[in-house]
């Protein structure tokens, strides 16, 4: 299980990453753009992945990684069940999410 403390430590370890509120969630950003959110109520994260990364993570475990069921999911936004994900898999997905957003032009 990934706790908010672990999530925060990982997310804020990236260069220029910041933590800010996002409605009822906690968001982690680079260049003012969200690369991850933490939903404490539902104990899940949402990460911004490329279509390819999203398909790879979702194929590896449909009960841990799955697209948000709307247009945001089609843009790479992916739910991660924090009570089920292995720490090393979560860290890999979070790195990919950060890199995806950090490489976008403003």
Tab-separated table of C-alpha atoms in Angstrom:
chain	number	residue	atom	x	y	z
A	1	UNK	CA	0.000	0.000	0.000
A	2	UNK	CA	1.192	3.500	-0.818
A	3	UNK	CA	0.544	6.070	1.913
A	4	UNK	CA	0.180	9.797	1.322
A	5	UNK	CA	3.543	10.267	3.051
A	6	UNK	CA	5.245	7.904	0.595
A	7	UNK	CA	3.359	9.434	-2.331
A	8	UNK	CA	4.338	12.961	-1.246
A	9	UNK	CA	7.995	12.043	-0.718
A	10	UNK	CA	8.230	10.458	-4.182
A	11	UNK	CA	6.321	13.213	-5.991
A	12	UNK	CA	8.255	16.042	-4.365
A	13	UNK	CA	11.604	14.370	-5.078
A	14	UNK	CA	11.318	15.415	-8.740
A	15	UNK	CA	12.967	18.677	-9.814
A	16	UNK	CA	10.661	21.701	-9.398
A	17	UNK	CA	7.672	19.593	-8.279
A	18	UNK	CA	5.157	21.355	-6.042
A	19	UNK	CA	2.181	20.296	-3.961
A	20	UNK	CA	-1.082	22.222	-4.171
A	21	UNK	CA	-4.730	21.587	-3.333
A	22	UNK	CA	-6.984	20.572	-6.225
A	23	UNK	CA	-10.638	20.629	-5.166
A	24	UNK	CA	-10.933	17.879	-2.504
A	25	UNK	CA	-7.651	16.267	-3.577
A	26	UNK	CA	-3.942	16.926	-3.241
A	27	UNK	CA	-2.160	17.638	-6.517
A	28	UNK	CA	1.464	17.465	-7.516
A	29	UNK	CA	2.590	19.764	-10.302
A	30	UNK	CA	5.433	20.718	-12.571
A	31	UNK	CA	5.317	24.044	-14.427
A	32	UNK	CA	1.888	24.626	-12.824
A	33	UNK	CA	0.554	21.515	-14.606
A	34	UNK	CA	-0.745	18.521	-12.668
A	35	UNK	CA	1.112	15.254	-13.091
A	36	UNK	CA	-0.547	13.419	-10.180
A	37	UNK	CA	-3.360	13.735	-7.677
A	38	UNK	CA	-4.076	11.917	-4.438
A	39	UNK	CA	-7.669	11.159	-3.472
A	40	UNK	CA	-7.561	10.344	0.232
A	41	UNK	CA	-11.279	9.504	0.427
A	42	UNK	CA	-10.996	6.759	-2.215
A	43	UNK	CA	-7.319	5.916	-1.559
A	44	UNK	CA	-6.267	6.247	-5.155
A	45	UNK	CA	-3.994	8.330	-7.297
A	46	UNK	CA	-4.590	9.738	-10.745
A	47	UNK	CA	-1.567	10.001	-13.022
A	48	UNK	CA	-1.116	11.622	-16.440
A	49	UNK	CA	0.385	9.012	-18.762
A	50	UNK	CA	0.971	8.827	-22.479
A	51	UNK	CA	-1.459	6.577	-24.362
A	52	UNK	CA	1.264	3.937	-24.701
A	53	UNK	CA	2.246	4.042	-21.020
A	54	UNK	CA	-1.408	3.945	-20.019
A	55	UNK	CA	-2.042	0.846	-22.143
A	56	UNK	CA	1.057	-0.913	-20.746
A	57	UNK	CA	0.207	-0.219	-17.088
A	58	UNK	CA	-3.470	-1.048	-17.550
A	59	UNK	CA	-2.618	-4.304	-19.363
A	60	UNK	CA	-0.319	-5.314	-16.497
A	61	UNK	CA	-3.173	-5.188	-13.997
A	62	UNK	CA	-6.672	-3.955	-14.777
A	63	UNK	CA	-7.606	-3.938	-11.081
A	64	UNK	CA	-4.738	-1.614	-10.164
A	65	UNK	CA	-4.460	0.709	-13.193
A	66	UNK	CA	-7.406	1.838	-15.297
A	67	UNK	CA	-8.313	4.931	-17.326
A	68	UNK	CA	-10.675	7.486	-15.823
A	69	UNK	CA	-14.015	6.492	-17.390
A	70	UNK	CA	-14.574	9.677	-19.389
A	71	UNK	CA	-12.812	11.910	-21.915
A	72	UNK	CA	-9.978	12.535	-19.418
A	73	UNK	CA	-9.178	8.824	-19.465
A	74	UNK	CA	-8.812	8.958	-23.232
A	75	UNK	CA	-6.200	11.697	-22.716
A	76	UNK	CA	-4.055	9.445	-20.517
A	77	UNK	CA	-5.413	10.202	-17.048
A	78	UNK	CA	-5.170	6.916	-15.193
A	79	UNK	CA	-6.447	5.794	-11.784
A	80	UNK	CA	-4.074	3.802	-9.570
A	81	UNK	CA	-5.470	1.805	-6.654
A	82	UNK	CA	-2.957	2.589	-3.922
A	83	UNK	CA	-4.011	-0.301	-1.673
A	84	UNK	CA	-3.106	-2.803	-4.411
A	85	UNK	CA	-0.118	-1.393	-6.298
A	86	UNK	CA	3.429	-2.574	-5.576
A	87	UNK	CA	5.668	0.324	-4.500
A	88	UNK	CA	8.170	-0.164	-7.334
A	89	UNK	CA	5.382	-0.259	-9.945
A	90	UNK	CA	3.831	2.902	-8.508
A	91	UNK	CA	7.193	4.665	-8.507
A	92	UNK	CA	7.731	3.717	-12.163
A	93	UNK	CA	4.273	5.021	-13.124
A	94	UNK	CA	4.797	8.238	-11.152
A	95	UNK	CA	8.147	8.847	-12.861
A	96	UNK	CA	6.515	8.369	-16.264
A	97	UNK	CA	3.696	10.725	-15.299
A	98	UNK	CA	6.135	13.418	-14.177
A	99	UNK	CA	8.217	13.040	-17.341
A	100	UNK	CA	5.098	13.169	-19.539
A	101	UNK	CA	3.959	16.472	-18.066
A	102	UNK	CA	7.446	17.968	-17.653
A	103	UNK	CA	8.152	17.444	-21.354
A	104	UNK	CA	4.970	19.254	-22.490
A	105	UNK	CA	5.264	22.769	-23.805
A	106	UNK	CA	3.446	25.440	-21.854
